[in-house]
Tab-separated table of C-alpha atoms and ligand atoms in Angstrom:
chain	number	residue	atom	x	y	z
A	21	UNK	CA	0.000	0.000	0.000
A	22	UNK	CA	1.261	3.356	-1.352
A	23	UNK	CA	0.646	6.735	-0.554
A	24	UNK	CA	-1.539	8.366	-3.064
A	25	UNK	CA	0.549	10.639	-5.359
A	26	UNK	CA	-1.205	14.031	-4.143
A	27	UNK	CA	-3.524	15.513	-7.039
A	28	UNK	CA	-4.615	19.133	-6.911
A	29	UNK	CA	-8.002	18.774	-9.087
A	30	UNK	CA	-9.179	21.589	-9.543
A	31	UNK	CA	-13.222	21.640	-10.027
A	32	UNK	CA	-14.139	19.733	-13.776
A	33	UNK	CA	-15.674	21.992	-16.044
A	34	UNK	CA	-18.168	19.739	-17.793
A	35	UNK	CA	-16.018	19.735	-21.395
A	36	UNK	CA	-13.004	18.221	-18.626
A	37	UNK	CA	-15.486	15.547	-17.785
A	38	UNK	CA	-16.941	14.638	-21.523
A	39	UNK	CA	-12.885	14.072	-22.227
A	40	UNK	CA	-12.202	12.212	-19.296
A	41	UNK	CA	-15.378	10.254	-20.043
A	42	UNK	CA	-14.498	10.030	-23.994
A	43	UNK	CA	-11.319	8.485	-22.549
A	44	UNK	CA	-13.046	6.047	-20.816
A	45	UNK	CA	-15.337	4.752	-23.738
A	46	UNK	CA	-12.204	4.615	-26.006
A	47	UNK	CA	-10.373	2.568	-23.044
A	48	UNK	CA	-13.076	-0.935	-23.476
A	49	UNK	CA	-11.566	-1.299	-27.033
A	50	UNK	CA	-8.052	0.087	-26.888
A	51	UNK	CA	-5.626	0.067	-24.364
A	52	UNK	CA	-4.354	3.593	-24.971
A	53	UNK	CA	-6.616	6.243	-27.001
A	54	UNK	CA	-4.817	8.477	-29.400
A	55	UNK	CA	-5.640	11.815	-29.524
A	56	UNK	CA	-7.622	12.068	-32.731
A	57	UNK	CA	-9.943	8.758	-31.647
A	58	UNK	CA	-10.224	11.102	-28.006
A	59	UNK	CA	-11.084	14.042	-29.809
A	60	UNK	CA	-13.341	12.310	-31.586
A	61	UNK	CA	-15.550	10.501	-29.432
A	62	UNK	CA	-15.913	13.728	-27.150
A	63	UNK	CA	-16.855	15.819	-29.498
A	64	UNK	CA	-16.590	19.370	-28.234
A	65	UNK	CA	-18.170	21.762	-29.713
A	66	UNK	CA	-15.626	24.485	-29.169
A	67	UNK	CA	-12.604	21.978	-29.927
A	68	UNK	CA	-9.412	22.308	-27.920
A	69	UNK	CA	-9.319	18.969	-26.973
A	70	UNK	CA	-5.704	19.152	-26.192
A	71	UNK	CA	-5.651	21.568	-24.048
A	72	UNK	CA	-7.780	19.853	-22.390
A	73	UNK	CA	-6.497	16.544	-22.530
A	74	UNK	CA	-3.219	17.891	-20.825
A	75	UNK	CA	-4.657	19.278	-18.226
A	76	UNK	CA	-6.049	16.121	-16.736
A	77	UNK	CA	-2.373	14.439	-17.281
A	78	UNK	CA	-1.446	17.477	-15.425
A	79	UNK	CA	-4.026	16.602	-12.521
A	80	UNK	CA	-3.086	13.110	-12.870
A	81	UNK	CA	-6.319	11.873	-14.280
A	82	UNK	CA	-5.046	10.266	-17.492
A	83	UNK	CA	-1.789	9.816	-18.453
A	84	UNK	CA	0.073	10.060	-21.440
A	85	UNK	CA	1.977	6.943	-22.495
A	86	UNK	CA	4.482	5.273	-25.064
A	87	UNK	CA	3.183	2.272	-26.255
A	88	UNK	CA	5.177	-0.756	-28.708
A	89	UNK	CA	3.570	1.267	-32.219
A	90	UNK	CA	1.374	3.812	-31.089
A	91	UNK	CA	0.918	6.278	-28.330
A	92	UNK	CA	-2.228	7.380	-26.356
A	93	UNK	CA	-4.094	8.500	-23.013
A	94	UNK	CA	-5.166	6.166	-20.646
A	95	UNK	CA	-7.581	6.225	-17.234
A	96	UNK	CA	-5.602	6.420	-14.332
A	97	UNK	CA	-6.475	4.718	-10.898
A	98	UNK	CA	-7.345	8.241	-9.698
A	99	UNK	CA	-8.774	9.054	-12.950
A	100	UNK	CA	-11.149	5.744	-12.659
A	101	UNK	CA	-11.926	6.357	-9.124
A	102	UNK	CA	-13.059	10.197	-9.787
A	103	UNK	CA	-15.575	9.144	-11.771
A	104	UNK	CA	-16.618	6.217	-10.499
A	105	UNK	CA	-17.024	8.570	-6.789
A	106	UNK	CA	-18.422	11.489	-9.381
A	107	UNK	CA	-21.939	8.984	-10.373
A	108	UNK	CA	-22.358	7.771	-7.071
A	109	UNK	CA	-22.142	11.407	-5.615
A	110	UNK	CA	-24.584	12.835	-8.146
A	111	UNK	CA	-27.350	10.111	-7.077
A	112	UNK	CA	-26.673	10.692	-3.975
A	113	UNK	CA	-25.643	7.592	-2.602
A	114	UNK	CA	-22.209	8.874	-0.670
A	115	UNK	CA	-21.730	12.170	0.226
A	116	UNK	CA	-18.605	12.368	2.320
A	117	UNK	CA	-15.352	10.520	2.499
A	118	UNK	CA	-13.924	9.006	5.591
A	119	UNK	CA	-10.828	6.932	6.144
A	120	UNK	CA	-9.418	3.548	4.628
A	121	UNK	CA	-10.201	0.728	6.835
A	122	UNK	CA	-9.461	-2.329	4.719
A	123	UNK	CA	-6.867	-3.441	2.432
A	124	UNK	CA	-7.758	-6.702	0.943
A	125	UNK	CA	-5.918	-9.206	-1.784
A	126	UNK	CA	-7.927	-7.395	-4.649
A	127	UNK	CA	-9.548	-4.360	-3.317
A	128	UNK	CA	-9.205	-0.818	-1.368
A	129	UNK	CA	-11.840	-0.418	1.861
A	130	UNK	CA	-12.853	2.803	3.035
A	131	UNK	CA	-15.600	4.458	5.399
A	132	UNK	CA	-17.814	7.450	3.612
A	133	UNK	CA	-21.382	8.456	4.499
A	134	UNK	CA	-24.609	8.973	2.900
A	135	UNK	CA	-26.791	11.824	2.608
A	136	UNK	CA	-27.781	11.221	6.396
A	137	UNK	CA	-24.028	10.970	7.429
A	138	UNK	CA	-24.424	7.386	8.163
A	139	UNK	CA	-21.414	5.473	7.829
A	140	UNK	CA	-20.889	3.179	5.220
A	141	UNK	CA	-18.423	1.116	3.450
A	142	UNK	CA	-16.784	1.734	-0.133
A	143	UNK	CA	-14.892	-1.172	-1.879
A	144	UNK	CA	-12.897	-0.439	-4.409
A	145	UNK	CA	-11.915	-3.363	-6.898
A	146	UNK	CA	-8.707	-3.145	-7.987
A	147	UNK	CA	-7.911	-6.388	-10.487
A	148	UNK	CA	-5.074	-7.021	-13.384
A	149	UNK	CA	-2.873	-3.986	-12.174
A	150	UNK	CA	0.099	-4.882	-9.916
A	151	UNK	CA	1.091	-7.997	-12.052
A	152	UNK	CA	-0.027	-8.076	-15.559
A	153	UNK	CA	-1.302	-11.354	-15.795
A	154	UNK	CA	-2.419	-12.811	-18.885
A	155	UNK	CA	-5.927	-12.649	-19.039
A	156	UNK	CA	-8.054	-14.194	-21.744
A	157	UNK	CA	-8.314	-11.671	-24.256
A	158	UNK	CA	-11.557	-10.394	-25.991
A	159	UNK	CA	-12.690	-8.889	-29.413
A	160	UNK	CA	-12.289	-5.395	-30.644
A	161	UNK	CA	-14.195	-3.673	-32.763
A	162	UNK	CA	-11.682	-4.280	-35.262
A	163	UNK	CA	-12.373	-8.172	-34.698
A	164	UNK	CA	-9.175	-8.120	-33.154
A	165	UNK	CA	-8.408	-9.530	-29.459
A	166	UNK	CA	-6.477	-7.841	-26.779
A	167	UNK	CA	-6.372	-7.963	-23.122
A	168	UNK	CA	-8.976	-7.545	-20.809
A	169	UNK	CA	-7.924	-4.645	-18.907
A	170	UNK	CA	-7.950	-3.630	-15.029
A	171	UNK	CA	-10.370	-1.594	-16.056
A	172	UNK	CA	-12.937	-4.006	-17.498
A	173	UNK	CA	-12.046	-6.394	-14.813
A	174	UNK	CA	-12.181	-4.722	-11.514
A	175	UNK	CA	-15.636	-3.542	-13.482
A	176	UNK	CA	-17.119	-7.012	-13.397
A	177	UNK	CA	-15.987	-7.648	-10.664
A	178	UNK	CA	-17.502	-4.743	-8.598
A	179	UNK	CA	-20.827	-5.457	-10.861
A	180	UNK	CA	-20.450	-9.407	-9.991
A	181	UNK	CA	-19.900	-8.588	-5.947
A	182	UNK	CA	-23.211	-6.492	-5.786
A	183	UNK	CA	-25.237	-8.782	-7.774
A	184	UNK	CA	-24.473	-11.908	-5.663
A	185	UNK	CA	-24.580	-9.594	-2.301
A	186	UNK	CA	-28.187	-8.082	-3.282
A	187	UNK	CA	-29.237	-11.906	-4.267
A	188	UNK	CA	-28.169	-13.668	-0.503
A	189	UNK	CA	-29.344	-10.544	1.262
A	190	UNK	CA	-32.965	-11.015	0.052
A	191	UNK	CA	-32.488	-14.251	0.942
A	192	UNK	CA	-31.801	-13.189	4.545
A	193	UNK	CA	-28.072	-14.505	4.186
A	194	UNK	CA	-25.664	-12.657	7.229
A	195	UNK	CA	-23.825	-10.427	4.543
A	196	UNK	CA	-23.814	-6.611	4.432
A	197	UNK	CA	-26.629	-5.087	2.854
A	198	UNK	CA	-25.715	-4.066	-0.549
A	199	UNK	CA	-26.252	0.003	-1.272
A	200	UNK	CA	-25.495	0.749	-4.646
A	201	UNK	CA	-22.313	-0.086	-7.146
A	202	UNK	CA	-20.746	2.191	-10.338
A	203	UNK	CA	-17.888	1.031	-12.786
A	204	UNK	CA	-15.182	-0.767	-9.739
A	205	UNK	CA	-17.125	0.433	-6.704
A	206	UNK	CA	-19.466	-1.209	-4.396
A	207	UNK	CA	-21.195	0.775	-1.615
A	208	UNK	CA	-22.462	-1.518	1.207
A	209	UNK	CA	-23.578	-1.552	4.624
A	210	UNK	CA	-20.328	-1.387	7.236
A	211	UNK	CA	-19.991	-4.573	9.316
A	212	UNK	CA	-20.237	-3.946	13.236
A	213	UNK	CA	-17.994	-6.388	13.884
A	214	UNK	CA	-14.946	-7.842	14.317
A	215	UNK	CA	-12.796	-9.366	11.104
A	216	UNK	CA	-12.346	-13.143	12.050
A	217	UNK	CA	-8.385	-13.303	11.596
A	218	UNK	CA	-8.354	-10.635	15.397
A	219	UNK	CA	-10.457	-12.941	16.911
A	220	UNK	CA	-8.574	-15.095	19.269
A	221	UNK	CA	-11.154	-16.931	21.335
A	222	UNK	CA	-14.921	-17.838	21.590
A	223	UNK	CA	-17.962	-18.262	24.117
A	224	UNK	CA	-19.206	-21.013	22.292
A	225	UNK	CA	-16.695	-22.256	19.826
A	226	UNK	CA	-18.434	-25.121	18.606
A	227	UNK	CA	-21.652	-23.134	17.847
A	228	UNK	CA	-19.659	-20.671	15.811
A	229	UNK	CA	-18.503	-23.715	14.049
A	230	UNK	CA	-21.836	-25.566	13.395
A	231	UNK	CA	-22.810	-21.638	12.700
A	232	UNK	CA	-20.157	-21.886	9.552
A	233	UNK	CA	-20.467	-25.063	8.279
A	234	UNK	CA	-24.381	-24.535	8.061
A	235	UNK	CA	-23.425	-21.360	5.948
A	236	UNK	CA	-21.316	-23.188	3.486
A	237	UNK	CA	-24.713	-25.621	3.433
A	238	UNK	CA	-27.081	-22.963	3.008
A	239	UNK	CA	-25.373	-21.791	0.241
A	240	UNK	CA	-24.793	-24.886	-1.508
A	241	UNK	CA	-28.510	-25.669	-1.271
A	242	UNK	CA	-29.777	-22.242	-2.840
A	243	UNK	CA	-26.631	-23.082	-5.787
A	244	UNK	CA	-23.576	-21.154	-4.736
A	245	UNK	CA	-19.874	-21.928	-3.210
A	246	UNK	CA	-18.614	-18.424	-2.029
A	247	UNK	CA	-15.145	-20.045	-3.112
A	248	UNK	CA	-12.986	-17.905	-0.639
A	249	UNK	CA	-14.301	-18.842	2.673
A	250	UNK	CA	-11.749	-18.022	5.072
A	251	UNK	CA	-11.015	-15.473	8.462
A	252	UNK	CA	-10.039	-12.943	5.802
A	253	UNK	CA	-13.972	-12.883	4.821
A	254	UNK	CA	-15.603	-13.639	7.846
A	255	UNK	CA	-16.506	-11.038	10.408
A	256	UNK	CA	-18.057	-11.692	13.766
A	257	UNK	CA	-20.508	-9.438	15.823
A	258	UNK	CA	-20.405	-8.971	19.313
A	259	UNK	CA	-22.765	-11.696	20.038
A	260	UNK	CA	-21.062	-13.944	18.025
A	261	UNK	CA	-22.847	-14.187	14.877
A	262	UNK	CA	-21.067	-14.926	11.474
A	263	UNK	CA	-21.262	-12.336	8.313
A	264	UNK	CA	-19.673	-13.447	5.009
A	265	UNK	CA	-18.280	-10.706	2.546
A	266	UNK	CA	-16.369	-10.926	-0.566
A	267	UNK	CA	-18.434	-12.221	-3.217
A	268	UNK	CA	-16.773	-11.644	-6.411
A	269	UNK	CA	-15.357	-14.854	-7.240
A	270	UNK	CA	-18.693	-16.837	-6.308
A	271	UNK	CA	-19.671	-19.704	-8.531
A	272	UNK	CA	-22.528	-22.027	-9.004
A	273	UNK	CA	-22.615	-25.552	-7.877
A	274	UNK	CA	-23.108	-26.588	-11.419
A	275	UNK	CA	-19.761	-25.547	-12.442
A	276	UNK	CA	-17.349	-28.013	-13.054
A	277	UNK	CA	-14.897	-26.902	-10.585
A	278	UNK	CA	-17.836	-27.107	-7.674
A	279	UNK	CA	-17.021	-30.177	-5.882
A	280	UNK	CA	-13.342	-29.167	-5.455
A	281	UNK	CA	-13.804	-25.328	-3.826
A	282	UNK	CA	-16.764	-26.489	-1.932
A	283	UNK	CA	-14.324	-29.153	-0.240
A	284	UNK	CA	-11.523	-25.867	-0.254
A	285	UNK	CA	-14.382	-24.094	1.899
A	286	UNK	CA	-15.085	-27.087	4.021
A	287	UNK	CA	-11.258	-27.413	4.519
A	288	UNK	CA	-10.700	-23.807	5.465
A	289	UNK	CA	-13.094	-24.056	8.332
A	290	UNK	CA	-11.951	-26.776	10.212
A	291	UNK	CA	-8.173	-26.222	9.891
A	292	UNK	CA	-9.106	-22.845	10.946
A	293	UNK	CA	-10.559	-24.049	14.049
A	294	UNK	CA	-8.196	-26.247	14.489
A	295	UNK	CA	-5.348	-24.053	14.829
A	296	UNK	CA	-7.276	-21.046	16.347
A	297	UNK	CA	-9.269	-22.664	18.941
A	298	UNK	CA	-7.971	-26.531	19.430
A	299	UNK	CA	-10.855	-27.663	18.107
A	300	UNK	CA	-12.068	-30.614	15.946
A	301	UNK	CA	-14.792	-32.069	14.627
A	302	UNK	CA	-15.804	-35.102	12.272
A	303	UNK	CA	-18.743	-33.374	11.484
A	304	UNK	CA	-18.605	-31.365	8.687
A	305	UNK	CA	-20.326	-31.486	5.035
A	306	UNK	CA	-19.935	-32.659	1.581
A	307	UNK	CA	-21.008	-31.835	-1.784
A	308	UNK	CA	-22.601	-35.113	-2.073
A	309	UNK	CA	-25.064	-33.985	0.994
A	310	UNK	CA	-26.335	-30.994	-0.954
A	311	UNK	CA	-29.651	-30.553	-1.928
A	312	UNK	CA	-30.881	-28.145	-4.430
A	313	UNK	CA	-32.964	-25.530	-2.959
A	314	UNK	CA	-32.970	-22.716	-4.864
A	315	UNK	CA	-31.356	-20.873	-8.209
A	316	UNK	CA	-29.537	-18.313	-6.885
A	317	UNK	CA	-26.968	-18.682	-9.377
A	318	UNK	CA	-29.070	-18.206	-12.090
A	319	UNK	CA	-30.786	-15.568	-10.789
A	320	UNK	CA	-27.108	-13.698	-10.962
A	321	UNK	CA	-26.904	-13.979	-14.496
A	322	UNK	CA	-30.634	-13.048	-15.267
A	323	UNK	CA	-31.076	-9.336	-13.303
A	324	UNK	CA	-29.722	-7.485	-15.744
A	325	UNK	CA	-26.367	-6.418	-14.550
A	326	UNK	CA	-25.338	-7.211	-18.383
A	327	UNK	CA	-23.649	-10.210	-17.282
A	328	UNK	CA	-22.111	-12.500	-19.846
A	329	UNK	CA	-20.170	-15.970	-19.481
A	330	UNK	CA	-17.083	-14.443	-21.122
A	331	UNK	CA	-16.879	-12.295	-18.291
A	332	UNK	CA	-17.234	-14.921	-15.473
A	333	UNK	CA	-14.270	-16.461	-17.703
A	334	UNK	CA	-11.949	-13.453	-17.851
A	335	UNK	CA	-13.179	-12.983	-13.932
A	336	UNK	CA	-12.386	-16.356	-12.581
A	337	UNK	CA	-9.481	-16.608	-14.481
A	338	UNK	CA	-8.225	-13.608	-12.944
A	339	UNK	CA	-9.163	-14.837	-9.523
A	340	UNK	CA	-7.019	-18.027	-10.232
A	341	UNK	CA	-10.464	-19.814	-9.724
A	342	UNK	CA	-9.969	-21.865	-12.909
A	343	UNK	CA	-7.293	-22.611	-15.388
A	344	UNK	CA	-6.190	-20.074	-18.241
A	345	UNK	CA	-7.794	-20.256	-21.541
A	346	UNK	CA	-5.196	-20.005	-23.991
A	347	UNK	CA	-4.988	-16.888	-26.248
A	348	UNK	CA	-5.807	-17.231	-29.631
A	349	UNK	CA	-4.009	-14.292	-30.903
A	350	UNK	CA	-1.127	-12.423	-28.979
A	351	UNK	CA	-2.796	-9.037	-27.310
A	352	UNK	CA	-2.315	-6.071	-30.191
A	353	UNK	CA	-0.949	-1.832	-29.786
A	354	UNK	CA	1.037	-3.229	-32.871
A	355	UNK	CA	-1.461	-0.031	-34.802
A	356	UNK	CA	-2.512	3.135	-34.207
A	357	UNK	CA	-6.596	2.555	-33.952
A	358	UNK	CA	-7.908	3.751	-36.978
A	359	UNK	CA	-11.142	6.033	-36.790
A	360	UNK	CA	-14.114	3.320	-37.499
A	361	UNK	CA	-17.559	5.059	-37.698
A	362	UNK	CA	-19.290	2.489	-35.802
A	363	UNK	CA	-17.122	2.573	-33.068
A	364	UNK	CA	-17.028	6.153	-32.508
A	365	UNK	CA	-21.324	6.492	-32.951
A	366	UNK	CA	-21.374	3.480	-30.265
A	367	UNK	CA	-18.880	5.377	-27.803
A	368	UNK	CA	-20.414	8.495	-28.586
A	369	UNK	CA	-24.076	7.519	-27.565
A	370	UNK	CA	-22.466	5.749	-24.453
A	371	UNK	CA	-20.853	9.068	-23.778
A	372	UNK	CA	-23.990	11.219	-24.213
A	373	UNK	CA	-25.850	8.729	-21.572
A	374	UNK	CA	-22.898	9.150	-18.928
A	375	UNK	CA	-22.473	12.978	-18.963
A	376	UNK	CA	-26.265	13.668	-19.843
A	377	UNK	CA	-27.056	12.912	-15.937
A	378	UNK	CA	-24.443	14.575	-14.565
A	379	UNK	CA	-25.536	17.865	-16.786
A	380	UNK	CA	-29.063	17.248	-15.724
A	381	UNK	CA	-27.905	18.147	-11.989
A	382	UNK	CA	-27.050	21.979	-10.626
A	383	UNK	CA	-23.002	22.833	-10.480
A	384	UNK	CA	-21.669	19.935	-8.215
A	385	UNK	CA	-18.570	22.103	-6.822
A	386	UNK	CA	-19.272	20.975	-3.489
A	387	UNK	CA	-19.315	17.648	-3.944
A	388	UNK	CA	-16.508	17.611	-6.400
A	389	UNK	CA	-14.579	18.721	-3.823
A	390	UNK	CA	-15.373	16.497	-1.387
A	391	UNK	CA	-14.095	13.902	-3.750
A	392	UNK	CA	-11.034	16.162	-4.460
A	393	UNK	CA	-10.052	16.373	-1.004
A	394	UNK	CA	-11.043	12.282	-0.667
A	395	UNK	CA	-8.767	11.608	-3.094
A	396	UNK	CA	-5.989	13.729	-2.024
A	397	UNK	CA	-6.318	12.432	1.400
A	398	UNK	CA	-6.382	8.760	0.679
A	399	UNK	CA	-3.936	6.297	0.650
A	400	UNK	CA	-4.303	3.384	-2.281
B	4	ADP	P1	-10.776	-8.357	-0.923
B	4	ADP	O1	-11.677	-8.821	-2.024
B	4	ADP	O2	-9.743	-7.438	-1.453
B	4	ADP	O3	-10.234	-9.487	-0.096
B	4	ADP	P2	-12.712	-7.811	1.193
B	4	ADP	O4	-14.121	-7.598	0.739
B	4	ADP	O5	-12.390	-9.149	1.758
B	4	ADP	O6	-11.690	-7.431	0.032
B	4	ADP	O7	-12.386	-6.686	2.281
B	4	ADP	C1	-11.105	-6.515	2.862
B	4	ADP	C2	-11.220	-6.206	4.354
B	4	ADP	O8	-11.967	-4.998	4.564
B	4	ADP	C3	-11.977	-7.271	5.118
B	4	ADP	O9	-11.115	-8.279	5.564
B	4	ADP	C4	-12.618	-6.501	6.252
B	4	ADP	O10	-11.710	-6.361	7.332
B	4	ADP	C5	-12.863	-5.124	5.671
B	4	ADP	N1	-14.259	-5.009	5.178
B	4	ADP	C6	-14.728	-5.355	3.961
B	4	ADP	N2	-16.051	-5.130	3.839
B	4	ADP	C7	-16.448	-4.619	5.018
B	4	ADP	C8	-17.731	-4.155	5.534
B	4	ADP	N3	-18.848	-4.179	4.784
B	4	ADP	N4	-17.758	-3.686	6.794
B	4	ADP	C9	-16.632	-3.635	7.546
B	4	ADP	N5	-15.415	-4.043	7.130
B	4	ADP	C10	-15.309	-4.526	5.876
B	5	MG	MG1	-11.215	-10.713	1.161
């Protein structure tokens, strides 16, 4: 964990945000966006794109980078964030920023507050950054493939979290109750409790176990293995109940890799309580025992979060859940992106949607600086 570089953004002018947006749209098909495909998609009336486009290198939103045959802007992590925080501002879902609580394997946890300066807790996904893995690559709209990017990925899997979250909590599952999610950030009740991995002892150790194992049964029943069950994603309250988080890399029982992270789940459990609190038990459950309850997992892939099976693929790929698929053809930046209609109408009318809300909604410079000083302040 880093300390943030410090950014002085100053408040976005709307044309700052339709570039920084028009950067964004160019980013799910290239890796870097030239200037003439940026200029392009954010069509300014008045021009000066690059002017423009500087700026926000200045501020540390995009950079400017060198690539094998071409150059171009890209999103940065701050860049990403600042609109990502921007959407969920506007529809009022957060409204202050607090400090960073968590650091997990994949993701940045911090405490903000609503509207009615209740506390609650921002995730931020951070995938396919540190170490660029080689993730299954997807089609352009040049029919060519190229990487899935950290963008794309910590995307699905923010948009994968809150979809499985929202579908145990109706259920009445002990998770947190799912607020809202935009691009790679979920917004979700804060836990009042304490993370398994500082608790040392219990009152009634094997009813926390029976507690567990029942979870992992209860979940296999309505069609799901959580996948990474362990005291990293366990919390306990103060009267010793159990609450589950991390849901991104959830799959259904019907995948073929079921029976072995069930069993990984099972396994976690008891050596955990084994080495934590002495304790051991031949009771505990197998896949065999399950009995299908429910369609949870289905229901995942059916509530429109625009879920495809590529991206549970490139997703549990990324989470080392299953094996590599092999790419078919080596990731491109071999050419510059050439200016294809299509591409630029499509990007365009996802443009319009994104900054037509935001326009919709009085000068936000108070809540643009809240994020301003957020991000300044924050450590990632
Ligand atoms: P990762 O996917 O990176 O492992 P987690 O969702 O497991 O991220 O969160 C990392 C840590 O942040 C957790 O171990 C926990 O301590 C804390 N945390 C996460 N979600 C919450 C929450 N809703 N309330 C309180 N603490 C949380
Ligand atoms: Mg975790």
């Amino acid at each position: 964990m880093g300390k943030l570089n410090v950014t002085v953004l100053r408040y976005l002018t709307r044309e700052d945000f339709r570039v920084l947006t028009a950067i964004e749209m160019g980013m799910k098909n290239h890796e870097l966006v030239p200037g003439p495909l940026a200029a392009a998609i954010a069509n300014l009336k008045t021009g000066g794109v690059h002017k423009l486009l500087k700026e926000l290198c200045k501020h540390k939103l995009l950079s400017y980078e060198r690539g094998k045959k071409y150059d171009g802007y890209r999103l940065t992590n701050t860049g990403y964030d600042y609109l990502a925080l921007k959407s969920l501002t506007l529809r009022g879902s957060v409204s202050s920023f607090g400090n960073q609580i968590g650091i997990g394997k994949e993701s940045n946890i911090y405490v903000v507050a609503d509207e009615e300066g209740t506390p609650i807790c921002l995730k931020l996904h951070r995938l396919g950054r540190t170490c660029f893995r080689n993730v299954k690559s997807k089609r352009d709209y040049h029919g060519r493939r190229h990487k899935a990017s950290w963008l794309y990925l910590s995307r699905i899997s923010a948009t994968r979290e809150f979809a499985y979250m929202s579908a145990l909590y109706d259920r009445g599952f002990p998770v947190p109750r799912p607020i809202d999610f935009n691009r790679h950030c979920v917004l979700m009740e804060l836990v009042n409790g304490w993370p398994m991995t500082q608790v040392h002892e219990l009152l009634d150790v094997p009813q926390v176990y029976d507690d567990l194992m029942n979870l992992i049964v209860r979940l296999g029943n309505s069609g799901v293995i959580h996948g990474d069950f362990n005291e990293f994603n366990l919390m306990l309250t103060d009267d010793g109940k159990p609450i589950l988080i991390d849901f991104p890399q959830m799959m259904s029982t019907a995948h073929e890799n079921a029976q072995f992270f069930f069993d990984r789940d099972v396994t976690c459990v008891r050596e955990m309580f084994r080495r934590k609190f002495g304790y051991e038990s031949e009771d505990y459950p197998k896949f065999s025992d399950l009995v299908r309850e429910d369609d949870l997992d289905a229901e995942v892939h059916c509530t429109g979060y625009g879920f495809t099976k590529e991206m549970e693929q490139d997703l549990l790929q990324e989470y080392g859940m299953i094996d590599e698929v092999e790419n078919a053809e080596e990731e491109t930046n071999d050419e510059p992106p050439t200016l294809v209609p299509a591409e630029i109408d499509e990007c365009r009318r996802q443009l319009e949607n994104e900054v037509s809300y935001s326009e919709s909604k009085p000068t936000q410079q108070k809540s643009d600086d809240a994020i301003r000083r957020y991000i300044e302040s924050c450590t990632q």
